[in-house]
Amino acid sequence: MYRKGWIGILLLLLVLQVKAQKVQFSLGKDSTFNAAEDYARTSEGFDVDINQVNVINLGMQIAQDVAVANANRDEILSALPAKSYYRQRVDLMLSSALPERTNVYSTVSFLNDNSSSPSAIATITNLEVEHYFRKNFKVRLGRLANSVSESQFFGRMALEESSAHVFGRKLFINDALEFDGSFKKKGGPSFFIGLKPLFKPFNLKAVYAGIHQPFKNGMQAHLILSVNRQFEEDMKEYIPAFTGKDAYFSYEVEAAYKRLGGTVFLNIGGNVGYTGILPHTSGKFDYIGQLLPVITDKGESFKETFTPSCGFRIFPAKMHPFWKFLPQVGVETEVQGALANRFTALNICAYCKINITRRMVLTYYCTPQFVWQKFNIEQPDYIGGVVNYLRLSVTVGKPARMFL
């Protein structure tokens, strides 16, 4: 698996970097930290204090998750991997600023889904090394975290499916080698250019580039463009006649208005020259995925993958002390196949985060989904359902980035 290649390279770099250095561990408390807020500058800055060299910051997040799905037809529910689940998750986080203008970030996640054969699954969620130049430019390598969108989990069109429709995760996880630059201190944009490799065998999977521009009046915008390659072994499941390799283009553009009390945004994305499964259908509770909406005509891919989304987030705790227990509330809506003739899917996400304490957070998501379709005559013309998702999380230390 190509991810194991990344892990081996990064571990070697870390050993060479910290060898014979004096290091200090830090697990101190911070009265300003709130686990319900978003902490991640990723490509636009540093998520560690670069003035505290060789200080290893440790953090841990523990979560209990409950999810329950309902639909208008029993056969739709029976086709899901699970109608409901109860699971536990632990994230162990490490970050540090090392000498010679180098920073490291690591998050290892342990998940127990209480299946018929309970077992803890360990996953490296984030493992990256970044080396910066003059504090404005840097190179990042590994399993990167990126965050430029104001969306909670929609708007992941330009960088494939890795983090599309992951409940509660605003960060996008992306295996890549990336060059970043930022002129935000002078009022200018930030940008990033990346290469996504493949290790089975070694090959180039994608090339992407993006730009993000905030304005003084609260407006901000970003644009991401990418060229993605498809390989025969990955495509045979959906298009048996597919042979060799192919490539397609992806795009994503977003405009947002952001103030201290909240954010509103409009995001549009899609693919051009694409064949394969419809994007944003690979989630555990994405009802449209079981209908297998496969795009076989490249000429129709722009219309059938055109996906607008819009929404808002408000931060009541920042507007009045009375609402200090309610740090974040939001609603988002996405329309898949907005220009398509064969189907239309409407996905809605309403959520809120409640501070029991600054480090104990209760999160609730309600995600209705409605699908109208004609591409699969063996399935109903209309499917409707909703997933209710509840999470109780506790955070220890001060993580550089929030993954829950």
mmCIF file of C-alpha atoms in Angstrom:
data_model
loop_
_atom_site.group_PDB
_atom_site.id
_atom_site.type_symbol
_atom_site.label_atom_id
_atom_site.label_comp_id
_atom_site.label_asym_id
_atom_site.label_seq_id
_atom_site.Cartn_x
_atom_site.Cartn_y
_atom_site.Cartn_z
ATOM 1 C CA MET A 1 0.000 0.000 0.000
ATOM 2 C CA TYR A 2 1.523 3.332 -1.042
ATOM 3 C CA ARG A 3 0.796 4.934 2.357
ATOM 4 C CA LYS A 4 3.337 2.575 3.955
ATOM 5 C CA GLY A 5 5.964 4.054 1.626
ATOM 6 C CA TRP A 6 5.270 7.522 3.004
ATOM 7 C CA ILE A 7 5.450 6.278 6.573
ATOM 8 C CA GLY A 8 8.876 4.693 6.084
ATOM 9 C CA ILE A 9 10.334 7.793 4.413
ATOM 10 C CA LEU A 10 9.018 10.146 7.088
ATOM 11 C CA LEU A 11 10.181 8.019 10.008
ATOM 12 C CA LEU A 12 13.688 7.989 8.523
ATOM 13 C CA LEU A 13 13.640 11.785 8.164
ATOM 14 C CA LEU A 14 12.477 12.185 11.767
ATOM 15 C CA VAL A 15 15.221 9.939 13.128
ATOM 16 C CA LEU A 16 17.893 11.875 11.215
ATOM 17 C CA GLN A 17 16.458 15.205 12.366
ATOM 18 C CA VAL A 18 16.184 14.532 16.113
ATOM 19 C CA LYS A 19 19.318 12.403 16.532
ATOM 20 C CA ALA A 20 21.712 13.803 19.161
ATOM 21 C CA GLN A 21 19.388 16.708 19.978
ATOM 22 C CA LYS A 22 18.192 17.739 23.418
ATOM 23 C CA VAL A 23 14.394 17.598 23.481
ATOM 24 C CA GLN A 24 11.730 18.667 25.981
ATOM 25 C CA PHE A 25 8.212 17.256 26.378
ATOM 26 C CA SER A 26 5.290 19.583 27.028
ATOM 27 C CA LEU A 27 1.781 18.640 28.196
ATOM 28 C CA GLY A 28 0.824 21.918 29.844
ATOM 29 C CA LYS A 29 -2.671 23.334 30.183
ATOM 30 C CA ASP A 30 -3.903 26.403 28.300
ATOM 31 C CA SER A 31 -6.848 28.422 29.611
ATOM 32 C CA THR A 32 -7.536 29.884 26.143
ATOM 33 C CA PHE A 33 -7.896 26.506 24.438
ATOM 34 C CA ASN A 34 -11.400 25.372 23.457
ATOM 35 C CA ALA A 35 -11.766 21.907 21.918
ATOM 36 C CA ALA A 36 -14.957 22.977 20.098
ATOM 37 C CA GLU A 37 -13.130 25.526 17.943
ATOM 38 C CA ASP A 38 -11.175 24.971 14.715
ATOM 39 C CA TYR A 39 -7.403 25.010 15.060
ATOM 40 C CA ALA A 40 -5.490 24.541 11.805
ATOM 41 C CA ARG A 41 -3.473 26.881 9.617
ATOM 42 C CA THR A 42 -1.876 24.032 7.628
ATOM 43 C CA SER A 43 -0.697 25.489 4.302
ATOM 44 C CA GLU A 44 -1.167 29.105 5.443
ATOM 45 C CA GLY A 45 1.049 29.159 8.518
ATOM 46 C CA PHE A 46 2.528 27.114 11.352
ATOM 47 C CA ASP A 47 0.516 25.058 13.825
ATOM 48 C CA VAL A 48 3.443 24.920 16.271
ATOM 49 C CA ASP A 49 5.348 27.729 17.974
ATOM 50 C CA ILE A 50 8.512 27.941 15.877
ATOM 51 C CA ASN A 51 10.219 29.899 18.672
ATOM 52 C CA GLN A 52 10.102 26.868 21.003
ATOM 53 C CA VAL A 53 12.625 24.573 19.340
ATOM 54 C CA ASN A 54 12.875 20.911 20.436
ATOM 55 C CA VAL A 55 9.738 21.153 22.594
ATOM 56 C CA ILE A 56 7.541 18.142 21.861
ATOM 57 C CA ASN A 57 3.876 18.981 22.354
ATOM 58 C CA LEU A 58 1.576 16.091 23.255
ATOM 59 C CA GLY A 59 -2.188 15.873 23.022
ATOM 60 C CA MET A 60 -4.919 13.260 23.142
ATOM 61 C CA GLN A 61 -8.578 13.244 22.125
ATOM 62 C CA ILE A 62 -11.026 10.580 23.308
ATOM 63 C CA ALA A 63 -14.478 10.260 21.716
ATOM 64 C CA GLN A 64 -17.609 8.148 22.048
ATOM 65 C CA ASP A 65 -19.712 8.057 18.857
ATOM 66 C CA VAL A 66 -23.297 6.955 18.246
ATOM 67 C CA ALA A 67 -24.900 7.021 14.778
ATOM 68 C CA VAL A 68 -28.360 5.853 13.686
ATOM 69 C CA ALA A 69 -29.689 5.768 10.093
ATOM 70 C CA ASN A 70 -33.317 5.812 8.939
ATOM 71 C CA ALA A 71 -34.757 5.632 5.414
ATOM 72 C CA ASN A 72 -38.115 5.524 3.648
ATOM 73 C CA ARG A 73 -37.535 1.922 2.469
ATOM 74 C CA ASP A 74 -36.314 -1.078 4.456
ATOM 75 C CA GLU A 75 -34.305 -2.432 1.525
ATOM 76 C CA ILE A 76 -32.321 0.800 1.413
ATOM 77 C CA LEU A 77 -31.362 0.435 5.073
ATOM 78 C CA SER A 78 -30.498 -3.242 4.690
ATOM 79 C CA ALA A 79 -27.990 -2.364 1.953
ATOM 80 C CA LEU A 80 -25.965 -0.134 4.290
ATOM 81 C CA PRO A 81 -22.850 -1.580 5.960
ATOM 82 C CA ALA A 82 -24.617 -0.945 9.278
ATOM 83 C CA LYS A 83 -27.897 0.728 10.225
ATOM 84 C CA SER A 84 -26.270 2.094 13.371
ATOM 85 C CA TYR A 85 -23.040 1.919 15.277
ATOM 86 C CA TYR A 86 -21.481 2.724 18.623
ATOM 87 C CA ARG A 87 -17.743 3.194 18.610
ATOM 88 C CA GLN A 88 -14.815 4.622 20.544
ATOM 89 C CA ARG A 89 -11.958 6.626 19.117
ATOM 90 C CA VAL A 90 -8.655 7.870 20.541
ATOM 91 C CA ASP A 91 -6.303 10.270 18.746
ATOM 92 C CA LEU A 92 -2.720 10.610 19.991
ATOM 93 C CA MET A 93 -1.043 13.768 18.713
ATOM 94 C CA LEU A 94 2.562 14.911 18.664
ATOM 95 C CA SER A 95 4.005 18.097 17.192
ATOM 96 C CA SER A 96 7.301 19.901 17.481
ATOM 97 C CA ALA A 97 9.457 22.656 16.013
ATOM 98 C CA LEU A 98 12.921 21.246 15.302
ATOM 99 C CA PRO A 99 16.154 23.085 14.443
ATOM 100 C CA GLU A 100 17.018 24.189 10.927
ATOM 101 C CA ARG A 101 13.478 25.570 10.254
ATOM 102 C CA THR A 102 11.738 22.189 10.339
ATOM 103 C CA ASN A 103 8.421 21.223 11.981
ATOM 104 C CA VAL A 104 6.795 17.819 12.432
ATOM 105 C CA TYR A 105 3.187 16.756 13.059
ATOM 106 C CA SER A 106 1.831 13.315 13.827
ATOM 107 C CA THR A 107 -1.601 11.940 14.730
ATOM 108 C CA VAL A 108 -2.268 8.238 15.300
ATOM 109 C CA SER A 109 -5.947 7.259 15.619
ATOM 110 C CA PHE A 110 -7.283 4.128 17.323
ATOM 111 C CA LEU A 111 -10.848 3.096 16.493
ATOM 112 C CA ASN A 112 -13.026 0.361 17.995
ATOM 113 C CA ASP A 113 -16.352 0.020 16.161
ATOM 114 C CA ASN A 114 -17.815 -2.739 18.393
ATOM 115 C CA SER A 115 -18.495 -5.017 15.449
ATOM 116 C CA SER A 116 -19.208 -8.750 15.765
ATOM 117 C CA SER A 117 -15.451 -9.241 16.079
ATOM 118 C CA PRO A 118 -14.339 -6.208 18.139
ATOM 119 C CA SER A 119 -10.854 -5.005 17.395
ATOM 120 C CA ALA A 120 -9.006 -1.725 17.606
ATOM 121 C CA ILE A 121 -7.944 -0.314 14.248
ATOM 122 C CA ALA A 122 -4.873 1.926 14.249
ATOM 123 C CA THR A 123 -4.559 4.529 11.496
ATOM 124 C CA ILE A 124 -1.971 7.236 10.873
ATOM 125 C CA THR A 125 -4.256 10.214 10.313
ATOM 126 C CA ASN A 126 -1.544 12.847 9.936
ATOM 127 C CA LEU A 127 2.214 12.461 9.529
ATOM 128 C CA GLU A 128 4.078 15.316 7.929
ATOM 129 C CA VAL A 129 7.397 17.110 7.887
ATOM 130 C CA GLU A 130 7.482 20.761 6.837
ATOM 131 C CA HIS A 131 10.602 22.801 6.088
ATOM 132 C CA TYR A 132 10.146 26.545 5.731
ATOM 133 C CA PHE A 133 12.071 29.411 4.135
ATOM 134 C CA ARG A 134 11.827 33.003 5.458
ATOM 135 C CA LYS A 135 8.559 32.070 7.224
ATOM 136 C CA ASN A 136 6.601 32.681 3.989
ATOM 137 C CA PHE A 137 7.404 29.559 1.971
ATOM 138 C CA LYS A 138 7.632 25.924 2.925
ATOM 139 C CA VAL A 139 7.771 22.377 1.584
ATOM 140 C CA ARG A 140 5.535 19.737 3.196
ATOM 141 C CA LEU A 141 5.845 15.989 2.757
ATOM 142 C CA GLY A 142 3.679 13.108 3.973
ATOM 143 C CA ARG A 143 0.061 12.633 4.990
ATOM 144 C CA LEU A 144 -0.839 16.297 4.957
ATOM 145 C CA ALA A 145 -3.687 18.196 6.563
ATOM 146 C CA ASN A 146 -5.220 21.021 4.511
ATOM 147 C CA SER A 147 -7.946 23.496 5.378
ATOM 148 C CA VAL A 148 -8.969 26.399 3.164
ATOM 149 C CA SER A 149 -12.717 25.807 2.819
ATOM 150 C CA GLU A 150 -15.301 27.206 5.236
ATOM 151 C CA SER A 151 -17.383 24.079 4.654
ATOM 152 C CA GLN A 152 -17.596 21.500 7.418
ATOM 153 C CA PHE A 153 -17.365 18.446 5.171
ATOM 154 C CA PHE A 154 -18.642 19.392 1.742
ATOM 155 C CA GLY A 155 -16.653 21.004 -1.059
ATOM 156 C CA ARG A 156 -14.004 18.305 -1.360
ATOM 157 C CA MET A 157 -14.324 18.038 -5.126
ATOM 158 C CA ALA A 158 -10.849 18.990 -6.348
ATOM 159 C CA LEU A 159 -8.772 16.660 -4.159
ATOM 160 C CA GLU A 160 -10.609 13.354 -4.639
ATOM 161 C CA GLU A 161 -12.578 11.358 -2.096
ATOM 162 C CA SER A 162 -10.141 10.956 0.800
ATOM 163 C CA SER A 163 -12.084 13.119 3.249
ATOM 164 C CA ALA A 164 -15.361 13.741 1.444
ATOM 165 C CA HIS A 165 -18.417 13.393 3.697
ATOM 166 C CA VAL A 166 -16.487 12.587 6.853
ATOM 167 C CA PHE A 167 -18.742 13.738 9.692
ATOM 168 C CA GLY A 168 -17.185 16.430 11.807
ATOM 169 C CA ARG A 169 -13.856 16.699 10.015
ATOM 170 C CA LYS A 170 -13.123 20.119 8.563
ATOM 171 C CA LEU A 171 -9.545 19.172 7.697
ATOM 172 C CA PHE A 172 -8.846 17.421 4.411
ATOM 173 C CA ILE A 173 -6.306 14.578 4.583
ATOM 174 C CA ASN A 174 -4.096 14.319 1.524
ATOM 175 C CA ASP A 175 -0.993 12.175 0.820
ATOM 176 C CA ALA A 176 1.283 14.510 -1.128
ATOM 177 C CA LEU A 177 4.482 16.490 -1.602
ATOM 178 C CA GLU A 178 3.454 20.143 -1.436
ATOM 179 C CA PHE A 179 5.000 23.597 -1.847
ATOM 180 C CA ASP A 180 3.208 26.411 0.016
ATOM 181 C CA GLY A 181 3.549 30.181 0.034
ATOM 182 C CA SER A 182 1.740 32.886 1.966
ATOM 183 C CA PHE A 183 1.568 36.673 1.667
ATOM 184 C CA LYS A 184 -1.275 37.073 4.203
ATOM 185 C CA LYS A 185 0.750 39.416 6.444
ATOM 186 C CA LYS A 186 0.881 41.883 3.546
ATOM 187 C CA GLY A 187 -2.777 41.396 2.609
ATOM 188 C CA GLY A 188 -1.989 39.066 -0.274
ATOM 189 C CA PRO A 189 -3.003 35.485 -1.050
ATOM 190 C CA SER A 190 -1.643 32.135 0.022
ATOM 191 C CA PHE A 191 -1.072 29.339 -2.483
ATOM 192 C CA PHE A 192 -0.136 25.671 -2.661
ATOM 193 C CA ILE A 193 1.112 23.299 -5.389
ATOM 194 C CA GLY A 194 1.166 19.546 -4.809
ATOM 195 C CA LEU A 195 2.078 16.183 -6.268
ATOM 196 C CA LYS A 196 0.258 13.016 -5.209
ATOM 197 C CA PRO A 197 2.339 9.859 -5.696
ATOM 198 C CA LEU A 198 1.298 6.256 -6.008
ATOM 199 C CA PHE A 199 3.425 3.442 -4.575
ATOM 200 C CA LYS A 200 1.866 0.378 -6.233
ATOM 201 C CA PRO A 201 4.092 0.579 -8.303
ATOM 202 C CA PHE A 202 5.558 4.059 -8.012
ATOM 203 C CA ASN A 203 3.664 6.481 -10.236
ATOM 204 C CA LEU A 204 2.108 9.935 -10.309
ATOM 205 C CA LYS A 205 -1.508 9.987 -9.174
ATOM 206 C CA ALA A 206 -2.402 13.691 -9.321
ATOM 207 C CA VAL A 207 -1.138 17.260 -9.605
ATOM 208 C CA TYR A 208 -3.034 20.080 -7.913
ATOM 209 C CA ALA A 209 -2.728 23.801 -7.229
ATOM 210 C CA GLY A 210 -4.785 26.253 -5.213
ATOM 211 C CA ILE A 211 -4.952 29.871 -4.110
ATOM 212 C CA HIS A 212 -6.734 31.449 -1.142
ATOM 213 C CA GLN A 213 -7.337 35.196 -0.795
ATOM 214 C CA PRO A 214 -8.848 36.902 2.278
ATOM 215 C CA PHE A 215 -9.979 40.540 2.016
ATOM 216 C CA LYS A 216 -10.191 43.274 4.664
ATOM 217 C CA ASN A 217 -13.976 43.568 4.344
ATOM 218 C CA GLY A 218 -14.449 39.980 5.504
ATOM 219 C CA MET A 219 -14.786 38.405 2.067
ATOM 220 C CA GLN A 220 -12.522 35.535 1.129
ATOM 221 C CA ALA A 221 -12.212 33.184 -1.825
ATOM 222 C CA HIS A 222 -10.313 30.117 -2.896
ATOM 223 C CA LEU A 223 -9.766 28.223 -6.128
ATOM 224 C CA ILE A 224 -8.342 24.709 -6.523
ATOM 225 C CA LEU A 225 -7.555 22.981 -9.842
ATOM 226 C CA SER A 226 -6.203 19.459 -10.291
ATOM 227 C CA VAL A 227 -5.353 16.823 -12.883
ATOM 228 C CA ASN A 228 -6.077 13.307 -11.608
ATOM 229 C CA ARG A 229 -5.053 9.981 -13.110
ATOM 230 C CA GLN A 230 -7.107 6.771 -13.103
ATOM 231 C CA PHE A 231 -5.679 3.254 -13.220
ATOM 232 C CA GLU A 232 -7.168 0.034 -14.511
ATOM 233 C CA GLU A 233 -7.080 -1.872 -11.206
ATOM 234 C CA ASP A 234 -9.131 0.858 -9.506
ATOM 235 C CA MET A 235 -11.681 1.331 -12.294
ATOM 236 C CA LYS A 236 -12.595 -2.265 -13.163
ATOM 237 C CA GLU A 237 -15.141 -2.417 -10.343
ATOM 238 C CA TYR A 238 -17.288 0.293 -11.930
ATOM 239 C CA ILE A 239 -16.367 0.103 -15.629
ATOM 240 C CA PRO A 240 -15.317 -3.477 -16.584
ATOM 241 C CA ALA A 241 -14.238 -2.371 -20.065
ATOM 242 C CA PHE A 242 -11.757 0.169 -18.671
ATOM 243 C CA THR A 243 -8.127 -0.589 -19.619
ATOM 244 C CA GLY A 244 -4.813 1.183 -19.153
ATOM 245 C CA LYS A 245 -4.778 4.699 -17.694
ATOM 246 C CA ASP A 246 -6.826 7.855 -18.067
ATOM 247 C CA ALA A 247 -6.897 11.397 -16.689
ATOM 248 C CA TYR A 248 -9.510 14.006 -15.845
ATOM 249 C CA PHE A 249 -9.674 17.564 -14.501
ATOM 250 C CA SER A 250 -11.273 18.737 -11.242
ATOM 251 C CA TYR A 251 -12.078 22.185 -9.951
ATOM 252 C CA GLU A 252 -13.419 23.850 -6.831
ATOM 253 C CA VAL A 253 -14.178 27.517 -6.190
ATOM 254 C CA GLU A 254 -15.558 29.078 -3.032
ATOM 255 C CA ALA A 255 -16.631 32.553 -1.940
ATOM 256 C CA ALA A 256 -17.246 33.290 1.740
ATOM 257 C CA TYR A 257 -17.989 36.189 4.036
ATOM 258 C CA LYS A 258 -16.399 35.735 7.451
ATOM 259 C CA ARG A 259 -16.758 37.774 10.617
ATOM 260 C CA LEU A 260 -16.134 37.106 14.308
ATOM 261 C CA GLY A 261 -19.716 35.946 14.821
ATOM 262 C CA GLY A 262 -20.038 33.673 11.814
ATOM 263 C CA THR A 263 -19.449 32.720 8.187
ATOM 264 C CA VAL A 264 -21.604 32.260 5.089
ATOM 265 C CA PHE A 265 -20.251 30.576 1.960
ATOM 266 C CA LEU A 266 -20.977 29.265 -1.520
ATOM 267 C CA ASN A 267 -18.873 26.426 -2.915
ATOM 268 C CA ILE A 268 -18.995 24.939 -6.431
ATOM 269 C CA GLY A 269 -16.967 21.997 -7.719
ATOM 270 C CA GLY A 270 -16.933 19.143 -10.193
ATOM 271 C CA ASN A 271 -15.013 17.091 -12.749
ATOM 272 C CA VAL A 272 -14.343 17.489 -16.472
ATOM 273 C CA GLY A 273 -13.544 14.574 -18.805
ATOM 274 C CA TYR A 274 -14.382 12.090 -16.064
ATOM 275 C CA THR A 275 -15.688 8.524 -16.009
ATOM 276 C CA GLY A 276 -16.361 6.454 -12.896
ATOM 277 C CA ILE A 277 -18.484 6.498 -9.765
ATOM 278 C CA LEU A 278 -20.225 9.769 -8.903
ATOM 279 C CA PRO A 279 -18.121 11.800 -6.418
ATOM 280 C CA HIS A 280 -19.291 12.024 -2.803
ATOM 281 C CA THR A 281 -20.987 8.616 -2.752
ATOM 282 C CA SER A 282 -18.368 6.588 -0.874
ATOM 283 C CA GLY A 283 -19.404 7.397 2.696
ATOM 284 C CA LYS A 284 -20.770 4.750 5.053
ATOM 285 C CA PHE A 285 -24.176 6.480 5.159
ATOM 286 C CA ASP A 286 -24.315 7.951 1.625
ATOM 287 C CA TYR A 287 -27.551 6.360 0.370
ATOM 288 C CA ILE A 288 -26.839 7.233 -3.255
ATOM 289 C CA GLY A 289 -23.729 5.028 -3.244
ATOM 290 C CA GLN A 290 -25.729 1.775 -3.263
ATOM 291 C CA LEU A 291 -27.441 2.899 -6.489
ATOM 292 C CA LEU A 292 -24.030 2.824 -8.221
ATOM 293 C CA PRO A 293 -24.358 6.078 -10.198
ATOM 294 C CA VAL A 294 -21.563 5.472 -12.713
ATOM 295 C CA ILE A 295 -20.638 8.134 -15.274
ATOM 296 C CA THR A 296 -19.579 6.518 -18.544
ATOM 297 C CA ASP A 297 -19.781 9.497 -20.941
ATOM 298 C CA LYS A 298 -16.983 12.048 -20.519
ATOM 299 C CA GLY A 299 -19.037 14.624 -22.381
ATOM 300 C CA GLU A 300 -21.699 14.485 -19.646
ATOM 301 C CA SER A 301 -19.294 14.529 -16.705
ATOM 302 C CA PHE A 302 -19.314 18.307 -16.252
ATOM 303 C CA LYS A 303 -23.098 18.394 -15.828
ATOM 304 C CA GLU A 304 -23.391 15.201 -13.804
ATOM 305 C CA THR A 305 -20.621 16.068 -11.322
ATOM 306 C CA PHE A 306 -21.472 19.773 -11.008
ATOM 307 C CA THR A 307 -22.011 20.157 -7.254
ATOM 308 C CA PRO A 308 -22.904 23.469 -5.609
ATOM 309 C CA SER A 309 -23.094 23.763 -1.841
ATOM 310 C CA CYS A 310 -23.893 26.641 0.468
ATOM 311 C CA GLY A 311 -24.224 27.166 4.173
ATOM 312 C CA PHE A 312 -23.430 29.173 7.250
ATOM 313 C CA ARG A 313 -21.713 28.769 10.578
ATOM 314 C CA ILE A 314 -22.314 31.012 13.570
ATOM 315 C CA PHE A 315 -20.356 31.258 16.817
ATOM 316 C CA PRO A 316 -22.813 32.312 19.571
ATOM 317 C CA ALA A 317 -20.162 32.118 22.311
ATOM 318 C CA LYS A 318 -18.176 34.882 20.596
ATOM 319 C CA MET A 319 -21.208 37.162 20.310
ATOM 320 C CA HIS A 320 -22.459 37.171 23.924
ATOM 321 C CA PRO A 321 -21.255 35.660 27.239
ATOM 322 C CA PHE A 322 -24.674 34.083 27.808
ATOM 323 C CA TRP A 323 -23.986 31.659 24.933
ATOM 324 C CA LYS A 324 -20.541 30.567 26.144
ATOM 325 C CA PHE A 325 -21.740 26.943 26.231
ATOM 326 C CA LEU A 326 -22.653 27.055 22.486
ATOM 327 C CA PRO A 327 -19.465 27.697 20.490
ATOM 328 C CA GLN A 328 -20.648 26.637 17.034
ATOM 329 C CA VAL A 329 -23.869 26.039 15.068
ATOM 330 C CA GLY A 330 -24.147 25.480 11.321
ATOM 331 C CA VAL A 331 -26.229 24.303 8.374
ATOM 332 C CA GLU A 332 -24.979 23.242 4.937
ATOM 333 C CA THR A 333 -26.731 22.041 1.797
ATOM 334 C CA GLU A 334 -25.233 20.274 -1.210
ATOM 335 C CA VAL A 335 -26.869 19.403 -4.549
ATOM 336 C CA GLN A 336 -25.233 16.560 -6.479
ATOM 337 C CA GLY A 337 -26.080 16.413 -10.166
ATOM 338 C CA ALA A 338 -27.507 19.936 -10.134
ATOM 339 C CA LEU A 339 -27.309 20.035 -13.968
ATOM 340 C CA ALA A 340 -27.887 16.302 -14.591
ATOM 341 C CA ASN A 341 -30.945 14.721 -16.234
ATOM 342 C CA ARG A 342 -30.642 11.225 -14.713
ATOM 343 C CA PHE A 343 -30.504 12.094 -11.017
ATOM 344 C CA THR A 344 -30.494 14.785 -8.358
ATOM 345 C CA ALA A 345 -29.316 14.277 -4.790
ATOM 346 C CA LEU A 346 -29.870 16.780 -1.997
ATOM 347 C CA ASN A 347 -27.665 16.427 1.099
ATOM 348 C CA ILE A 348 -28.200 18.575 4.185
ATOM 349 C CA CYS A 349 -26.049 18.826 7.286
ATOM 350 C CA ALA A 350 -27.192 20.624 10.436
ATOM 351 C CA TYR A 351 -24.890 20.546 13.443
ATOM 352 C CA CYS A 352 -24.058 22.140 16.765
ATOM 353 C CA LYS A 353 -21.270 21.865 19.319
ATOM 354 C CA ILE A 354 -21.927 22.264 23.041
ATOM 355 C CA ASN A 355 -19.243 22.989 25.619
ATOM 356 C CA ILE A 356 -19.851 20.922 28.751
ATOM 357 C CA THR A 357 -16.405 22.218 29.684
ATOM 358 C CA ARG A 358 -13.736 23.743 27.430
ATOM 359 C CA ARG A 359 -12.294 20.269 26.901
ATOM 360 C CA MET A 360 -15.442 18.148 27.027
ATOM 361 C CA VAL A 361 -17.598 18.751 23.932
ATOM 362 C CA LEU A 362 -20.930 17.282 22.831
ATOM 363 C CA THR A 363 -21.426 17.373 19.050
ATOM 364 C CA TYR A 364 -24.649 16.582 17.188
ATOM 365 C CA TYR A 365 -25.093 16.154 13.423
ATOM 366 C CA CYS A 366 -28.351 15.631 11.550
ATOM 367 C CA THR A 367 -27.843 14.779 7.860
ATOM 368 C CA PRO A 368 -30.986 14.272 5.742
ATOM 369 C CA GLN A 369 -30.450 12.921 2.201
ATOM 370 C CA PHE A 370 -32.914 12.898 -0.698
ATOM 371 C CA VAL A 371 -32.253 11.213 -4.055
ATOM 372 C CA TRP A 372 -34.341 11.350 -7.254
ATOM 373 C CA GLN A 373 -32.946 9.080 -9.970
ATOM 374 C CA LYS A 374 -33.572 7.407 -13.340
ATOM 375 C CA PHE A 375 -30.169 5.811 -14.037
ATOM 376 C CA ASN A 376 -30.872 2.571 -12.135
ATOM 377 C CA ILE A 377 -34.257 1.177 -13.190
ATOM 378 C CA GLU A 378 -34.002 -1.655 -10.646
ATOM 379 C CA GLN A 379 -34.084 0.843 -7.778
ATOM 380 C CA PRO A 380 -36.847 3.242 -6.614
ATOM 381 C CA ASP A 381 -37.220 6.625 -8.311
ATOM 382 C CA TYR A 382 -37.006 8.322 -4.918
ATOM 383 C CA ILE A 383 -34.965 7.553 -1.803
ATOM 384 C CA GLY A 384 -35.049 9.566 1.382
ATOM 385 C CA GLY A 385 -33.295 9.100 4.689
ATOM 386 C CA VAL A 386 -31.604 10.759 7.617
ATOM 387 C CA VAL A 387 -28.623 9.973 9.824
ATOM 388 C CA ASN A 388 -28.385 11.217 13.416
ATOM 389 C CA TYR A 389 -24.876 11.348 14.769
ATOM 390 C CA LEU A 390 -23.801 12.144 18.347
ATOM 391 C CA ARG A 391 -20.277 12.483 19.703
ATOM 392 C CA LEU A 392 -18.914 13.136 23.193
ATOM 393 C CA SER A 393 -15.223 14.028 23.161
ATOM 394 C CA VAL A 394 -12.605 14.902 25.781
ATOM 395 C CA THR A 395 -9.289 16.556 24.920
ATOM 396 C CA VAL A 396 -6.073 16.387 26.973
ATOM 397 C CA GLY A 397 -3.126 18.700 26.286
ATOM 398 C CA LYS A 398 -3.282 21.139 23.380
ATOM 399 C CA PRO A 399 -3.350 19.461 19.959
ATOM 400 C CA ALA A 400 -1.836 21.444 17.116
ATOM 401 C CA ARG A 401 -4.780 20.429 14.917
ATOM 402 C CA MET A 402 -8.262 19.133 15.651
ATOM 403 C CA PHE A 403 -9.207 15.941 13.814
ATOM 404 C CA LEU A 404 -12.432 14.969 15.604
#
